[in-house]
PDB file of C-alpha atoms in Angstrom:
ATOM      1  CA  MET A  29       2.730 -23.795  16.449  1.00 55.00           C
ATOM      2  CA  GLU A  30       1.178 -20.368  16.968  1.00 61.00           C
ATOM      3  CA  THR A  31      -2.509 -20.093  17.698  1.00 66.00           C
ATOM      4  CA  ALA A  32      -4.581 -17.268  16.235  1.00 58.00           C
ATOM      5  CA  ASP A  33      -4.495 -15.513  19.624  1.00 62.00           C
ATOM      6  CA  GLU A  34      -0.701 -15.303  19.364  1.00 72.00           C
ATOM      7  CA  PHE A  35      -0.471 -13.576  15.975  1.00 82.00           C
ATOM      8  CA  GLU A  36       1.229 -10.516  17.428  1.00 87.00           C
ATOM      9  CA  TYR A  37       2.592  -9.144  14.145  1.00 90.00           C
ATOM     10  CA  LEU A  38      -0.852  -9.538  12.557  1.00 89.00           C
ATOM     11  CA  ARG A  39      -2.293  -7.422  15.389  1.00 90.00           C
ATOM     12  CA  GLN A  40       0.377  -4.793  14.749  1.00 94.00           C
ATOM     13  CA  CYS A  41      -0.392  -4.792  11.000  1.00 92.00           C
ATOM     14  CA  PHE A  42      -4.121  -4.514  11.708  1.00 92.00           C
ATOM     15  CA  TYR A  43      -3.611  -1.557  14.050  1.00 94.00           C
ATOM     16  CA  GLU A  44      -1.189   0.171  11.686  1.00 96.00           C
ATOM     17  CA  SER A  45      -3.654  -0.243   8.810  1.00 93.00           C
ATOM     18  CA  MET A  46      -6.371   1.274  11.000  1.00 93.00           C
ATOM     19  CA  ARG A  47      -4.024   4.128  11.937  1.00 95.00           C
ATOM     20  CA  ILE A  48      -2.937   4.931   8.382  1.00 94.00           C
ATOM     21  CA  ASP A  49      -6.400   4.762   6.851  1.00 92.00           C
ATOM     22  CA  PRO A  50      -9.158   4.542   9.475  1.00 91.00           C
ATOM     23  CA  PRO A  51     -12.466   3.221   8.110  1.00 87.00           C
ATOM     24  CA  VAL A  52     -14.264   6.100   9.820  1.00 87.00           C
ATOM     25  CA  THR A  53     -12.297   9.340   9.584  1.00 88.00           C
ATOM     26  CA  ILE A  54     -14.615  11.592  11.604  1.00 89.00           C
ATOM     27  CA  SER A  55     -16.482  10.587  14.762  1.00 86.00           C
ATOM     28  CA  SER A  56     -20.197  11.033  15.225  1.00 82.00           C
ATOM     29  CA  SER A  57     -21.213  14.282  16.871  1.00 82.00           C
ATOM     30  CA  ASN A  58     -20.839  14.707  20.601  1.00 82.00           C
ATOM     31  CA  TYR A  59     -22.065  17.491  22.867  1.00 85.00           C
ATOM     32  CA  PHE A  60     -20.818  19.029  26.074  1.00 88.00           C
ATOM     33  CA  ASN A  61     -23.311  18.838  28.913  1.00 92.00           C
ATOM     34  CA  GLN A  62     -21.621  21.604  30.911  1.00 94.00           C
ATOM     35  CA  ASP A  63     -19.389  24.603  30.273  1.00 95.00           C
ATOM     36  CA  VAL A  64     -15.704  23.646  30.082  1.00 92.00           C
ATOM     37  CA  THR A  65     -12.364  25.237  29.238  1.00 93.00           C
ATOM     38  CA  ILE A  66      -9.839  23.124  27.306  1.00 88.00           C
ATOM     39  CA  ASP A  67      -6.378  24.582  26.673  1.00 88.00           C
ATOM     40  CA  GLY A  68      -7.775  28.070  27.223  1.00 93.00           C
ATOM     41  CA  VAL A  69     -10.715  27.576  24.849  1.00 90.00           C
ATOM     42  CA  LYS A  70     -14.106  28.080  26.484  1.00 92.00           C
ATOM     43  CA  ILE A  71     -16.825  25.692  25.312  1.00 91.00           C
ATOM     44  CA  ARG A  72     -20.451  26.146  26.308  1.00 94.00           C
ATOM     45  CA  ALA A  73     -22.851  23.414  27.346  1.00 94.00           C
ATOM     46  CA  GLY A  74     -24.712  22.187  24.270  1.00 93.00           C
ATOM     47  CA  ASP A  75     -21.855  22.931  21.848  1.00 92.00           C
ATOM     48  CA  GLY A  76     -21.149  20.029  19.540  1.00 88.00           C
ATOM     49  CA  PHE A  77     -17.831  18.631  18.361  1.00 87.00           C
ATOM     50  CA  PHE A  78     -16.366  15.891  16.201  1.00 89.00           C
ATOM     51  CA  VAL A  79     -13.102  13.968  16.529  1.00 88.00           C
ATOM     52  CA  ASN A  80     -11.014  14.033  13.352  1.00 93.00           C
ATOM     53  CA  ILE A  81      -9.639  10.503  13.699  1.00 93.00           C
ATOM     54  CA  ARG A  82      -7.407  10.775  10.618  1.00 94.00           C
ATOM     55  CA  ALA A  83      -5.744  13.921  12.002  1.00 95.00           C
ATOM     56  CA  VAL A  84      -5.237  12.286  15.409  1.00 95.00           C
ATOM     57  CA  HIS A  85      -3.590   9.254  13.753  1.00 96.00           C
ATOM     58  CA  HIS A  86      -1.209  11.456  11.751  1.00 96.00           C
ATOM     59  CA  ASP A  87      -0.213  13.886  14.511  1.00 96.00           C
ATOM     60  CA  LYS A  88       3.521  14.527  13.992  1.00 96.00           C
ATOM     61  CA  THR A  89       4.015  15.151  17.719  1.00 96.00           C
ATOM     62  CA  GLU A  90       2.716  11.655  18.567  1.00 97.00           C
ATOM     63  CA  TRP A  91       3.966   9.506  15.651  1.00 97.00           C
ATOM     64  CA  LYS A  92       7.465   9.062  14.236  1.00 96.00           C
ATOM     65  CA  GLU A  93       7.278   9.079  10.453  1.00 95.00           C
ATOM     66  CA  HIS A  94       3.480   9.349  10.657  1.00 95.00           C
ATOM     67  CA  ASP A  95       3.013   8.930   6.912  1.00 93.00           C
ATOM     68  CA  LYS A  96       4.817   5.565   6.672  1.00 93.00           C
ATOM     69  CA  TYR A  97       3.398   2.080   7.200  1.00 94.00           C
ATOM     70  CA  ILE A  98       5.361   0.731  10.187  1.00 95.00           C
ATOM     71  CA  PRO A  99       3.476  -2.015  12.082  1.00 95.00           C
ATOM     72  CA  GLU A 100       6.313  -2.207  14.613  1.00 95.00           C
ATOM     73  CA  ARG A 101       5.131   1.081  16.117  1.00 95.00           C
ATOM     74  CA  PHE A 102       2.645  -1.088  18.091  1.00 96.00           C
ATOM     75  CA  ASP A 103       5.463  -3.257  19.506  1.00 95.00           C
ATOM     76  CA  CYS A 104       6.555  -1.893  22.887  1.00 94.00           C
ATOM     77  CA  GLN A 105      10.138  -3.044  22.142  1.00 95.00           C
ATOM     78  CA  SER A 106      10.337  -0.970  18.939  1.00 95.00           C
ATOM     79  CA  GLU A 107      11.909   2.467  18.621  1.00 93.00           C
ATOM     80  CA  TYR A 108       8.683   3.542  16.887  1.00 96.00           C
ATOM     81  CA  PHE A 109       6.584   2.780  19.976  1.00 96.00           C
ATOM     82  CA  LEU A 110       7.481   6.141  21.507  1.00 96.00           C
ATOM     83  CA  ARG A 111       6.761   9.683  20.336  1.00 96.00           C
ATOM     84  CA  PRO A 112       9.423  11.562  18.341  1.00 96.00           C
ATOM     85  CA  ASP A 113      10.522  13.290  21.580  1.00 96.00           C
ATOM     86  CA  GLY A 114      11.067   9.885  23.262  1.00 94.00           C
ATOM     87  CA  LYS A 115       8.072  10.055  25.595  1.00 95.00           C
ATOM     88  CA  HIS A 116       5.142   7.635  25.667  1.00 95.00           C
ATOM     89  CA  ARG A 117       2.313   8.388  23.253  1.00 94.00           C
ATOM     90  CA  SER A 118      -0.990   9.632  24.583  1.00 93.00           C
ATOM     91  CA  PRO A 119      -3.556   6.822  24.984  1.00 90.00           C
ATOM     92  CA  MET A 120      -5.802   9.000  22.805  1.00 90.00           C
ATOM     93  CA  SER A 121      -3.321   9.112  19.894  1.00 94.00           C
ATOM     94  CA  PHE A 122      -4.777   5.903  18.422  1.00 93.00           C
ATOM     95  CA  VAL A 123      -8.569   5.856  18.419  1.00 91.00           C
ATOM     96  CA  PRO A 124      -9.939   3.985  15.372  1.00 89.00           C
ATOM     97  CA  PHE A 125     -12.764   2.716  17.588  1.00 87.00           C
ATOM     98  CA  LEU A 126     -12.767   5.788  19.864  1.00 82.00           C
ATOM     99  CA  ALA A 127     -12.576   5.024  23.600  1.00 78.00           C
ATOM    100  CA  GLY A 128     -14.294   5.200  26.957  1.00 77.00           C
ATOM    101  CA  LYS A 129     -18.090   5.215  27.063  1.00 76.00           C
ATOM    102  CA  ARG A 130     -18.218   5.935  23.323  1.00 72.00           C
ATOM    103  CA  ILE A 131     -16.053   3.001  22.229  1.00 80.00           C
ATOM    104  CA  CYS A 132     -17.326   1.117  19.188  1.00 82.00           C
ATOM    105  CA  ILE A 133     -19.164  -2.035  20.186  1.00 83.00           C
ATOM    106  CA  GLY A 134     -17.684  -3.755  17.108  1.00 85.00           C
ATOM    107  CA  LYS A 135     -14.030  -3.345  18.231  1.00 85.00           C
ATOM    108  CA  THR A 136     -13.626  -6.810  19.731  1.00 86.00           C
ATOM    109  CA  PHE A 137     -15.596  -8.403  16.900  1.00 89.00           C
ATOM    110  CA  ALA A 138     -13.445  -6.701  14.235  1.00 88.00           C
ATOM    111  CA  GLU A 139     -10.215  -7.821  15.926  1.00 87.00           C
ATOM    112  CA  PHE A 140     -11.558 -11.367  16.280  1.00 88.00           C
ATOM    113  CA  VAL A 141     -12.690 -11.583  12.637  1.00 90.00           C
ATOM    114  CA  VAL A 142      -9.352 -10.355  11.275  1.00 88.00           C
ATOM    115  CA  ARG A 143      -7.343 -12.700  13.484  1.00 86.00           C
ATOM    116  CA  TYR A 144      -9.339 -15.826  12.690  1.00 88.00           C
ATOM    117  CA  THR A 145     -10.030 -15.074   9.018  1.00 90.00           C
ATOM    118  CA  VAL A 146      -6.317 -14.744   8.316  1.00 86.00           C
ATOM    119  CA  ALA A 147      -5.602 -17.918  10.312  1.00 84.00           C
ATOM    120  CA  ILE A 148      -8.191 -19.857   8.300  1.00 90.00           C
ATOM    121  CA  LEU A 149      -6.826 -18.541   5.003  1.00 90.00           C
ATOM    122  CA  PHE A 150      -3.259 -19.511   5.940  1.00 84.00           C
ATOM    123  CA  TYR A 151      -4.409 -22.943   7.062  1.00 87.00           C
ATOM    124  CA  HIS A 152      -6.265 -23.726   3.832  1.00 93.00           C
ATOM    125  CA  PHE A 153      -4.031 -22.053   1.246  1.00 92.00           C
ATOM    126  CA  ASP A 154      -0.347 -21.981   0.418  1.00 89.00           C
ATOM    127  CA  ILE A 155       0.464 -18.343  -0.173  1.00 81.00           C
ATOM    128  CA  GLU A 156       3.596 -17.097  -1.873  1.00 79.00           C
ATOM    129  CA  PHE A 157       4.707 -13.895  -3.536  1.00 73.00           C
ATOM    130  CA  ALA A 158       4.642 -13.821  -7.337  1.00 76.00           C
ATOM    131  CA  ASP A 159       7.487 -11.283  -7.181  1.00 76.00           C
ATOM    132  CA  HIS A 160      10.036 -12.582  -4.686  1.00 73.00           C
ATOM    133  CA  ASP A 161      11.725  -9.164  -4.510  1.00 72.00           C
ATOM    134  CA  ALA A 162       8.524  -7.793  -2.991  1.00 68.00           C
ATOM    135  CA  GLU A 163       8.456 -10.442  -0.279  1.00 65.00           C
ATOM    136  CA  MET A 164      10.216  -8.350   2.346  1.00 65.00           C
ATOM    137  CA  ALA A 165       9.214  -4.895   1.088  1.00 65.00           C
ATOM    138  CA  LYS A 166       6.598  -2.917   2.959  1.00 61.00           C
ATOM    139  CA  PRO A 167       3.896  -1.138   0.969  1.00 61.00           C
ATOM    140  CA  LYS A 168       4.630   2.455   0.001  1.00 62.00           C
ATOM    141  CA  LEU A 169       1.936   4.999   0.724  1.00 56.00           C
TER     142      LEU A 169
END
């Protein structure tokens, strides 16, 4: 029997749901503490910026069929794991909780709650589809 820590497909569904429709679409403001040049664009110390998380999660250069719900894209054995050009995705192409020093402190808690809440629901309830034709269909966006 699987334990809640082994619900790999649930993790993939959770991540894909966060990618398709992140709960926070724009990051909080950040500021540069020194002058920098990024891709030829000069940015002065003190300039502020935001991360458009929704745009990052729907970048056509990073995601195959970016507008479709495909949890398998978080399975390293899946064809959807790679970018459309066949290379590995950037680690910054999926940032629902941001990353680095600015990572959301609720990331681990959110993953834990989803994993164990679903496990408890499945343990206590028998769940079946009312429409058996929909059983294997993925939601359309």
